[in-house]
CSV table of C-alpha atoms and ligand atoms in Angstrom, one decimal:
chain,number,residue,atom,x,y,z
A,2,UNK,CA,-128.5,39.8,170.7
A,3,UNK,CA,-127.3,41.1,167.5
A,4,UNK,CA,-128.7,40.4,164.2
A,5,UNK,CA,-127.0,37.2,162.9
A,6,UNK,CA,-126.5,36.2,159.5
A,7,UNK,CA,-126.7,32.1,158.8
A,8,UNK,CA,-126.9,31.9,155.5
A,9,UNK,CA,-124.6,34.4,152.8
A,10,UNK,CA,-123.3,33.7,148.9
A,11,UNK,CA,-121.9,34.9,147.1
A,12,UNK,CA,-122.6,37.3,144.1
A,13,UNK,CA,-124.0,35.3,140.9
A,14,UNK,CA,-121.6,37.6,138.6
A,15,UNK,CA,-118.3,36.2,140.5
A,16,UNK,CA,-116.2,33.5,139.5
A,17,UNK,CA,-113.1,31.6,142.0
A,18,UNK,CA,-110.1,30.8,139.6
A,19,UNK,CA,-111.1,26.6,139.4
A,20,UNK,CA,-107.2,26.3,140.2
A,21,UNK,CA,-107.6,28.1,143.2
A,22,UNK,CA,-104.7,28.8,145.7
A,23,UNK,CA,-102.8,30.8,143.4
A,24,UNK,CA,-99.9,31.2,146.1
A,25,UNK,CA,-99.2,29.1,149.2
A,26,UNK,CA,-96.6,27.6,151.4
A,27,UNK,CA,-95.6,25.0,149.2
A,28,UNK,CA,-94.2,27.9,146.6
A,29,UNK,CA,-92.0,30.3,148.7
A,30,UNK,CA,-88.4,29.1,148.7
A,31,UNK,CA,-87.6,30.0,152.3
A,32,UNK,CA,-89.6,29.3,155.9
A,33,UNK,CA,-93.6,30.1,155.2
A,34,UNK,CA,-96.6,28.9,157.0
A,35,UNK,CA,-99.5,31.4,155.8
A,36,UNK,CA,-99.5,33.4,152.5
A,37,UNK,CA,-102.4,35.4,152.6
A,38,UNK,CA,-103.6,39.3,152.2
A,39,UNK,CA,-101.2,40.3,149.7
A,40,UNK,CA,-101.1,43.5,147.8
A,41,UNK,CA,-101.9,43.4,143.8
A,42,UNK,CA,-100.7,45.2,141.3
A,43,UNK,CA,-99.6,46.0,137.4
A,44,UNK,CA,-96.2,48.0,137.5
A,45,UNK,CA,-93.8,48.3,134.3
A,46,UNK,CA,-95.4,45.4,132.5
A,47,UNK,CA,-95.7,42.6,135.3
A,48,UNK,CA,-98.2,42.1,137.7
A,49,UNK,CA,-96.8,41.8,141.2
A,50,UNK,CA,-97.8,40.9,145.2
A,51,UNK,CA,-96.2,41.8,148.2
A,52,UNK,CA,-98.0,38.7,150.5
A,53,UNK,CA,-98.0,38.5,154.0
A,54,UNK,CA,-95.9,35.4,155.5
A,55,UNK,CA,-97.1,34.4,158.5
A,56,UNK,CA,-94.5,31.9,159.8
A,57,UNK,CA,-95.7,29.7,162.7
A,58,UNK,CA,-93.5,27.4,164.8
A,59,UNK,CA,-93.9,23.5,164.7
A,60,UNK,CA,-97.4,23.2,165.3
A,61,UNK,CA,-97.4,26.0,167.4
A,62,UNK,CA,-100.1,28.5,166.0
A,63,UNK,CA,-99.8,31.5,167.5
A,64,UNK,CA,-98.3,33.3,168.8
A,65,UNK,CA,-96.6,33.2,165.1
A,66,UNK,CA,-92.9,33.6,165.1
A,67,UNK,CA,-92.3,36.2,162.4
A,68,UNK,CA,-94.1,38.1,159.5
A,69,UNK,CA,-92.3,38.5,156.4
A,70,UNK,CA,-93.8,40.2,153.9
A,71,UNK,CA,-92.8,38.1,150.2
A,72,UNK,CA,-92.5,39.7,146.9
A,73,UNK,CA,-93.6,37.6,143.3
A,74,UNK,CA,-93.9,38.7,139.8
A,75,UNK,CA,-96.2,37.3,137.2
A,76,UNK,CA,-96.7,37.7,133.5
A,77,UNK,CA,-100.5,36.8,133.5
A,78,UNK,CA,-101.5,37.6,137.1
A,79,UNK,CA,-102.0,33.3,138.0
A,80,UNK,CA,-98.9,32.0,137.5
A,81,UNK,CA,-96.1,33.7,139.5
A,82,UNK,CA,-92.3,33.5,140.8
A,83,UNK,CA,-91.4,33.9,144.2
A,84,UNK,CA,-88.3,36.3,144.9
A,85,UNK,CA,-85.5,34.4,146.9
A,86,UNK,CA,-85.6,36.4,149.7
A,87,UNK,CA,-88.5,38.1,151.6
A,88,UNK,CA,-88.9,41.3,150.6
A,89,UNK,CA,-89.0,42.8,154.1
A,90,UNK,CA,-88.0,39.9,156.9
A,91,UNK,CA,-88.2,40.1,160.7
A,92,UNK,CA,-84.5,41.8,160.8
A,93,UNK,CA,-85.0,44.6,158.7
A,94,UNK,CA,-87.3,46.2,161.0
A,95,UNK,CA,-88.2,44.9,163.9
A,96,UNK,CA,-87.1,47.7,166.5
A,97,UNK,CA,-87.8,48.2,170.6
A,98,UNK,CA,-91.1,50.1,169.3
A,99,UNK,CA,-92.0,48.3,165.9
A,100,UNK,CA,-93.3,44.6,166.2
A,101,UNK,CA,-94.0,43.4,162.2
A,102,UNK,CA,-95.8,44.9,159.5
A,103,UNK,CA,-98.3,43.0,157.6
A,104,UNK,CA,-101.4,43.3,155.1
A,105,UNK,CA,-99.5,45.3,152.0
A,106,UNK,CA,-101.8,47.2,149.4
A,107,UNK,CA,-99.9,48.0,146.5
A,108,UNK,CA,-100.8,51.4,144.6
A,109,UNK,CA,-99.3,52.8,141.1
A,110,UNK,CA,-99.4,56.2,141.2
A,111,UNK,CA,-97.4,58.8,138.7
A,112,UNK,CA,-95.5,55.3,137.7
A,113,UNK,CA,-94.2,54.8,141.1
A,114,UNK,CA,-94.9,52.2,143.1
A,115,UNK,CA,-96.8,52.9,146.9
A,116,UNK,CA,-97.8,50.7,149.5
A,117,UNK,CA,-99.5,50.7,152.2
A,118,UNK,CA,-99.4,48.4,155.0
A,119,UNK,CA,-100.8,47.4,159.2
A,120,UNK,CA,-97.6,48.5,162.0
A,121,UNK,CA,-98.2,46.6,165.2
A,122,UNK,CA,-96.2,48.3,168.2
A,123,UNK,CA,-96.1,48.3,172.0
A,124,UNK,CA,-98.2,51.2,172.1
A,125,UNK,CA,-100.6,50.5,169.4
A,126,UNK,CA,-101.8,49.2,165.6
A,127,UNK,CA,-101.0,51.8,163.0
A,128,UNK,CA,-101.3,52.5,159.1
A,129,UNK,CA,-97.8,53.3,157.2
A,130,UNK,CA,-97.6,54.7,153.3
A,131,UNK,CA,-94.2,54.4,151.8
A,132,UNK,CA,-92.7,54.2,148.6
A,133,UNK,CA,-91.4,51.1,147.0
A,134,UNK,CA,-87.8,52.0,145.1
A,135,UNK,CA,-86.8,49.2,142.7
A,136,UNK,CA,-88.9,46.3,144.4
A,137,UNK,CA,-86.3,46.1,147.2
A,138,UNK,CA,-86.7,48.8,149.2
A,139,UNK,CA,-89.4,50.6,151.1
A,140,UNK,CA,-89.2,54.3,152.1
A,141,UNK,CA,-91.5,55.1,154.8
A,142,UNK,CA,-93.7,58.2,153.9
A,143,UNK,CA,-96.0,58.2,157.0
A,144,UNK,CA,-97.2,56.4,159.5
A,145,UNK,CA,-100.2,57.0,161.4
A,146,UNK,CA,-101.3,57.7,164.7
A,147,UNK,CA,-102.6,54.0,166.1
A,148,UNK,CA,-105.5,52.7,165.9
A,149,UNK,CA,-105.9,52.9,162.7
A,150,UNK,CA,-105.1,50.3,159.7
A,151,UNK,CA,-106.4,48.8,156.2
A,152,UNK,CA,-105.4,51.7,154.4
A,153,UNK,CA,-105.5,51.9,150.5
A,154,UNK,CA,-104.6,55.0,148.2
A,155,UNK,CA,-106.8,55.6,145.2
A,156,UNK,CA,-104.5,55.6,142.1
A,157,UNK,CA,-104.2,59.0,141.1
A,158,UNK,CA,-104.6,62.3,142.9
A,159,UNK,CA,-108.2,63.7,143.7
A,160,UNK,CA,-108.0,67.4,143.4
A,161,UNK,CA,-104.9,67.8,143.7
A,162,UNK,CA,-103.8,65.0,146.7
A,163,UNK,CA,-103.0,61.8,147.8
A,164,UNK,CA,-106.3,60.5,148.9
A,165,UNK,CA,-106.9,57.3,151.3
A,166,UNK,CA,-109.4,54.8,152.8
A,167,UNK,CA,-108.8,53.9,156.1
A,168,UNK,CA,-110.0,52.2,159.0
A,169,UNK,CA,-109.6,54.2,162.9
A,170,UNK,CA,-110.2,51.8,165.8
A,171,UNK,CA,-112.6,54.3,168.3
A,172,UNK,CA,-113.8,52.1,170.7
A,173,UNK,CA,-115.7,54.5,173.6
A,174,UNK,CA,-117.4,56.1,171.2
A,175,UNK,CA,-118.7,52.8,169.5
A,176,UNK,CA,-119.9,51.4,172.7
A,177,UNK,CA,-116.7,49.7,174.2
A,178,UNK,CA,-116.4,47.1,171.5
A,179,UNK,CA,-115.8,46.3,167.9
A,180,UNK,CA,-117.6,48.8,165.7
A,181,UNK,CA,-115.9,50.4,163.4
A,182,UNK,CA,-116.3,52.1,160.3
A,183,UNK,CA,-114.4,53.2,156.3
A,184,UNK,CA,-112.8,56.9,156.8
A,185,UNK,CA,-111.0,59.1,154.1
A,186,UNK,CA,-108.0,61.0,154.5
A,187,UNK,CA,-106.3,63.1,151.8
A,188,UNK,CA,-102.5,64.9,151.8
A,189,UNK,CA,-100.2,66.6,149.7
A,190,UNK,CA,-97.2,64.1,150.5
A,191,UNK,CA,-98.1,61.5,152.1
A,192,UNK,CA,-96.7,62.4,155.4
A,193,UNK,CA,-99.3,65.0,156.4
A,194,UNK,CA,-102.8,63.2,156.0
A,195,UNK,CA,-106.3,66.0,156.4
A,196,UNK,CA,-109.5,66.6,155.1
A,197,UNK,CA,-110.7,63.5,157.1
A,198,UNK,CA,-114.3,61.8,156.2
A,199,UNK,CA,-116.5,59.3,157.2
A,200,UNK,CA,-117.3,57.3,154.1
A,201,UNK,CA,-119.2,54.4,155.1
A,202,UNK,CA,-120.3,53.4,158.7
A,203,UNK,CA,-120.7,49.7,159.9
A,204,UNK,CA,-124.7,50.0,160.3
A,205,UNK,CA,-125.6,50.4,156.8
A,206,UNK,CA,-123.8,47.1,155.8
A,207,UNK,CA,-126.7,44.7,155.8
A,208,UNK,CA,-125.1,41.8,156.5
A,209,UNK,CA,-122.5,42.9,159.3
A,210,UNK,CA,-122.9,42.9,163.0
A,211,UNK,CA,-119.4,43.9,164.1
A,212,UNK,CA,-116.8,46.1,161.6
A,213,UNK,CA,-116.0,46.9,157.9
A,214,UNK,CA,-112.6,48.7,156.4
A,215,UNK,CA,-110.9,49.1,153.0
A,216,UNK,CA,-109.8,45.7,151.6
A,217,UNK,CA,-108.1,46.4,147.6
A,218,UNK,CA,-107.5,49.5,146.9
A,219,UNK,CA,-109.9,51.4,144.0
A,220,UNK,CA,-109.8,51.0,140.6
A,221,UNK,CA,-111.2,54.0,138.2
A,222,UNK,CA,-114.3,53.4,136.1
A,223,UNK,CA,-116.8,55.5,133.6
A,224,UNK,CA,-119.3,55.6,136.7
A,225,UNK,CA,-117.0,56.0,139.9
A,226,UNK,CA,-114.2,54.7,141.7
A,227,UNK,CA,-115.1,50.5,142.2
A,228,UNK,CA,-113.6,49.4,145.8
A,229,UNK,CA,-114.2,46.0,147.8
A,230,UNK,CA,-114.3,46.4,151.8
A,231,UNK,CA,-114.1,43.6,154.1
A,232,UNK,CA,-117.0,42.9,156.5
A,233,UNK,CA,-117.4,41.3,159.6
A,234,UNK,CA,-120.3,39.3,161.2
A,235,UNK,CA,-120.0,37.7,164.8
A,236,UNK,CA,-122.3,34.8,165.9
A,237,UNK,CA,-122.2,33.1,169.0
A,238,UNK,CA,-123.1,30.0,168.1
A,239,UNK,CA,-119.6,29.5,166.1
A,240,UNK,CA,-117.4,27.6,167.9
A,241,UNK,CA,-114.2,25.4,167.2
A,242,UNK,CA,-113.1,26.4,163.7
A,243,UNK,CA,-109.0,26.3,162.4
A,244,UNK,CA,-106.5,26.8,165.5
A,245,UNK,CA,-108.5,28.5,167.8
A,246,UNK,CA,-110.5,27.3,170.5
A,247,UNK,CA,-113.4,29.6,169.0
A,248,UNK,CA,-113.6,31.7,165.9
A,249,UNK,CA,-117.1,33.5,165.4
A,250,UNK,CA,-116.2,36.0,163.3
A,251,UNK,CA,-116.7,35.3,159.2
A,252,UNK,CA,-114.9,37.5,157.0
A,253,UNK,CA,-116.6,38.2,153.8
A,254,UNK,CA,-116.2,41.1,151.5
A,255,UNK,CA,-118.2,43.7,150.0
A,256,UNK,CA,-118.4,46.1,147.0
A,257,UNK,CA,-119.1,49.4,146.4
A,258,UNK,CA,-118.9,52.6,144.2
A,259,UNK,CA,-117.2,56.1,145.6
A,260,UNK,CA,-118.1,59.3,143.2
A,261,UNK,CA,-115.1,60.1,141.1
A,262,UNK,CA,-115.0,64.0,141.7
A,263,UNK,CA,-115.9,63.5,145.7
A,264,UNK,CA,-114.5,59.6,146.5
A,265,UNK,CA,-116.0,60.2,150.0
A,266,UNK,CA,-119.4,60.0,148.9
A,267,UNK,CA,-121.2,56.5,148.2
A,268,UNK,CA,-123.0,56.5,145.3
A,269,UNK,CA,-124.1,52.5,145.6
A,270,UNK,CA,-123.4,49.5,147.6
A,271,UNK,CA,-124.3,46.2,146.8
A,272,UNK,CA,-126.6,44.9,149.4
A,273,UNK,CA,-125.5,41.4,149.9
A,274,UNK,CA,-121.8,40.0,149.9
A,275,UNK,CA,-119.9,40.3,146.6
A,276,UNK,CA,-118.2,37.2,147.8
A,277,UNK,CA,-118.7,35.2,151.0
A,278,UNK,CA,-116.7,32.2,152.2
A,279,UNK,CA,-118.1,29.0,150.5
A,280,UNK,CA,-115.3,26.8,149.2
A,281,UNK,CA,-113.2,24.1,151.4
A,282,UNK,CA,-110.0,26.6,151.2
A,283,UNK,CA,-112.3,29.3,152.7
A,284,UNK,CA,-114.7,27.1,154.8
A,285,UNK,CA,-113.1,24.0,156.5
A,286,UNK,CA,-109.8,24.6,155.6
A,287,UNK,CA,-106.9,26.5,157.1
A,288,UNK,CA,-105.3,28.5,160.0
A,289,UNK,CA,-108.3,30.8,160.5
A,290,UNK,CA,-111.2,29.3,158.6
A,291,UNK,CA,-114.5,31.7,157.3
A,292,UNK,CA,-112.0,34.6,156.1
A,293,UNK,CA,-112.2,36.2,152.7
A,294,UNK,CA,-109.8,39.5,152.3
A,295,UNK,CA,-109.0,41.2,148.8
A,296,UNK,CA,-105.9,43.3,148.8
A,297,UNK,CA,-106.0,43.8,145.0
A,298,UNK,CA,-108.1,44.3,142.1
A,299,UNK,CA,-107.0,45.1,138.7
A,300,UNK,CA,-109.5,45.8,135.7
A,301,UNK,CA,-107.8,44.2,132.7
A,302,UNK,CA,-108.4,46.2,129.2
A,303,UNK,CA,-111.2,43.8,128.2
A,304,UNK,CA,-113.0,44.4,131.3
A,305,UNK,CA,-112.6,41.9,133.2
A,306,UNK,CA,-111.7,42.4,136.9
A,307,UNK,CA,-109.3,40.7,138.8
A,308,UNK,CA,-110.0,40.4,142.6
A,309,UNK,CA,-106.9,38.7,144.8
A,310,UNK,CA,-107.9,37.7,148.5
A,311,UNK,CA,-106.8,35.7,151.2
A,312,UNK,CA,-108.6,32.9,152.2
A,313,UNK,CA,-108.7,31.4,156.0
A,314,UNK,CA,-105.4,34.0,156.7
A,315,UNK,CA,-103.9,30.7,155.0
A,316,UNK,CA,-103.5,31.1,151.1
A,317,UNK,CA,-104.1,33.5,148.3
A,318,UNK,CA,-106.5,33.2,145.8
A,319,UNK,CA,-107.7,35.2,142.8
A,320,UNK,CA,-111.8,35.6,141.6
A,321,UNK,CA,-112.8,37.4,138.4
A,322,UNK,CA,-116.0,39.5,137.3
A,323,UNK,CA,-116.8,41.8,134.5
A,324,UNK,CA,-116.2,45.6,135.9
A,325,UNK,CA,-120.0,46.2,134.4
A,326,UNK,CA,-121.6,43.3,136.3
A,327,UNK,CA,-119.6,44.9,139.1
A,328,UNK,CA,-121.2,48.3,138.7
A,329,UNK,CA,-124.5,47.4,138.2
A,330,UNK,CA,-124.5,45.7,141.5
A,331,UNK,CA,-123.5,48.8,143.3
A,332,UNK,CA,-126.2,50.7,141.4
A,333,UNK,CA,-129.2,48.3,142.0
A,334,UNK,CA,-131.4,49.7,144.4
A,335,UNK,CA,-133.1,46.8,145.6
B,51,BMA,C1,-107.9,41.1,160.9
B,51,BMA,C2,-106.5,41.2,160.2
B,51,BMA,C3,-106.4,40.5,158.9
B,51,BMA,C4,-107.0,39.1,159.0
B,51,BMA,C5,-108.4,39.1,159.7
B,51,BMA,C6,-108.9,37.7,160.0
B,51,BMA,O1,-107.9,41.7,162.1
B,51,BMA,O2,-105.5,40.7,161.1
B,51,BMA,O3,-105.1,40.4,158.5
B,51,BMA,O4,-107.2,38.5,157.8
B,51,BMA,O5,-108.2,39.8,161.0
B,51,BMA,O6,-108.1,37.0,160.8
């Protein structure tokens, strides 16, 4: 039996927005079920997300019956408006091979605006990179050989190239099951993607017992490059929790800091969750409940952090911390 992990908090130095959802079905203008796992960022002066819409029949749960991804804009990074229209909707690009895309990250790099995002497709789950051109339209850079998703681009170049965090599926090599591990990838135009790392493995996350990945893509400070990955623990003993029949997987997510020169090296990782799920909207309520997921951070000029995440693959939600509390986590080496 694997290690299993009853009891996690949260981080002391982290604090949930008190007005917490700061997005959910009851703001998008058009058919929406679940707003969750949207991409973060400051471009030209605004802040803006690209959520996932997850939009579920009458009571029927799953399968869901589209994904749109949504765009909204905000002044101050709580309060936002909704676009009219989904940003990318079933139509636009659901073809014989490609199912939906899902799980934006949004990255300014050079001024323009990149995303990342999950394919699903008959023959597998990939990662995609494209350019966003005047927040209506994506041009695909790249998309990768499956399995492979949760991919986030640092914000500038590193020596030169685009450089990644991503998270391959290999499943024979990892014992037949879920155990899977953050990789780096770096490339001169996003299309061809080399130079491919092993950053952090599952194992030497303390408190998961099944898989980690990228969450929100990295923000640059004085003592490395600050990034949150999700992390999985499985226990058995979980049973009936949101719409399915049994959930025993808890989401949380984690934090740690890459060195600036070489972002494929660790240079600390805080020990315990940076946030675990502990509040009704990430607990006991919602489609998929014990879930927490950043897809954005932003460090504000007075050094507060800004961390966006699902919660329960339901709603979006924001947390803040101060980027030094953040680092000395990753640096403690208890
Ligand atoms: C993962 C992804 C995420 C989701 C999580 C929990 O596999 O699908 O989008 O938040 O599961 O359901």
């Amino acid at each position: 039996m694997p290690k299993v992990f009853p009891e996690l908090k949260s981080a002391p130095i982290i604090t949930r927005y008190e007005n917490n959802p700061i997005l959910s079905k009851k703001d998008i203008p058009y058919e929406a079920t679940c707003i969750y796992n949207a991409g973060i960022t400051k471009y030209e002066g605004k802040y803006v997300m690209i959520f996932r819409d997850d939009v579920r029949g009458d009571g029927q749960m799953y399968p869901c019956k589209a994904i749109h991804l949504g765009l909204a804009i905000s002044d101050d990074g709580i309060h936002w408006s909704v676009a009219p229209k989904p940003f990318l909707s079933a139509d636009d690009y659901v073809t014989d091979e490609i199912l939906r895309f899902y799980d934006p990250r949004l990255t300014v790099i050079d001024g323009v605006l990149h995303m990342c995002f999950a394919v699903d497709t008959h023959h597998g789950v990939h990662g995609g990179v494209g350019i966003i051109h005047d927040l209506e339209k994506l041009e695909i850079k790249s998309i990768s050989a499956p399995d492979n998703r949760n991919m986030v681009l640092f914000p500038e170049k590193i020596g030169g190239l685009y450089t990644r965090l991503e998270r391959p599926f290999p499943v024979y090599s990892r014992g037949g099951k879920d155990r899977f591990d953050i990789w780096y990838a770096q490339s001169p135009d996003l299309k061809f993607w080399g130079n491919n790392k092993l950053v952090m493995g599952v194992e030497h996350v303390p408190y998961a017992n099944d898989k980690i990945g990228p969450a929100a893509p990295p923000i640059k400070t004085e003592k490395g490059w600050l990034t949150t990955f999700h992390s999985v623990d499985i226990d058995q003993t979980r049973g009936k929790n949101g719409w399915e029949d049994a959930w025993k997987k808890r989401y949380c997510a984690g934090i740690m800091l890459l060195d600036l020169e070489d972002p494929s090296k660790v240079i600390g990782m805080y020990k315990e969750p940076l946030l675990a799920p502990e509040t009704d909207y990430e607990v006991n309520e919602g489609m998929r409940q014990n879930v927490i997921f950043p897809g954005g951070m932003i460090l504000e000029d007075s050094g507060e952090v800004k961390i966006y995440y699902g919660a329960s693959d339901t709603v979006e939600c924001l947390a803040t911390a101060d980027v030094n509390d953040l680092i000395k986590l990753c640096l403690d080496k208890k």
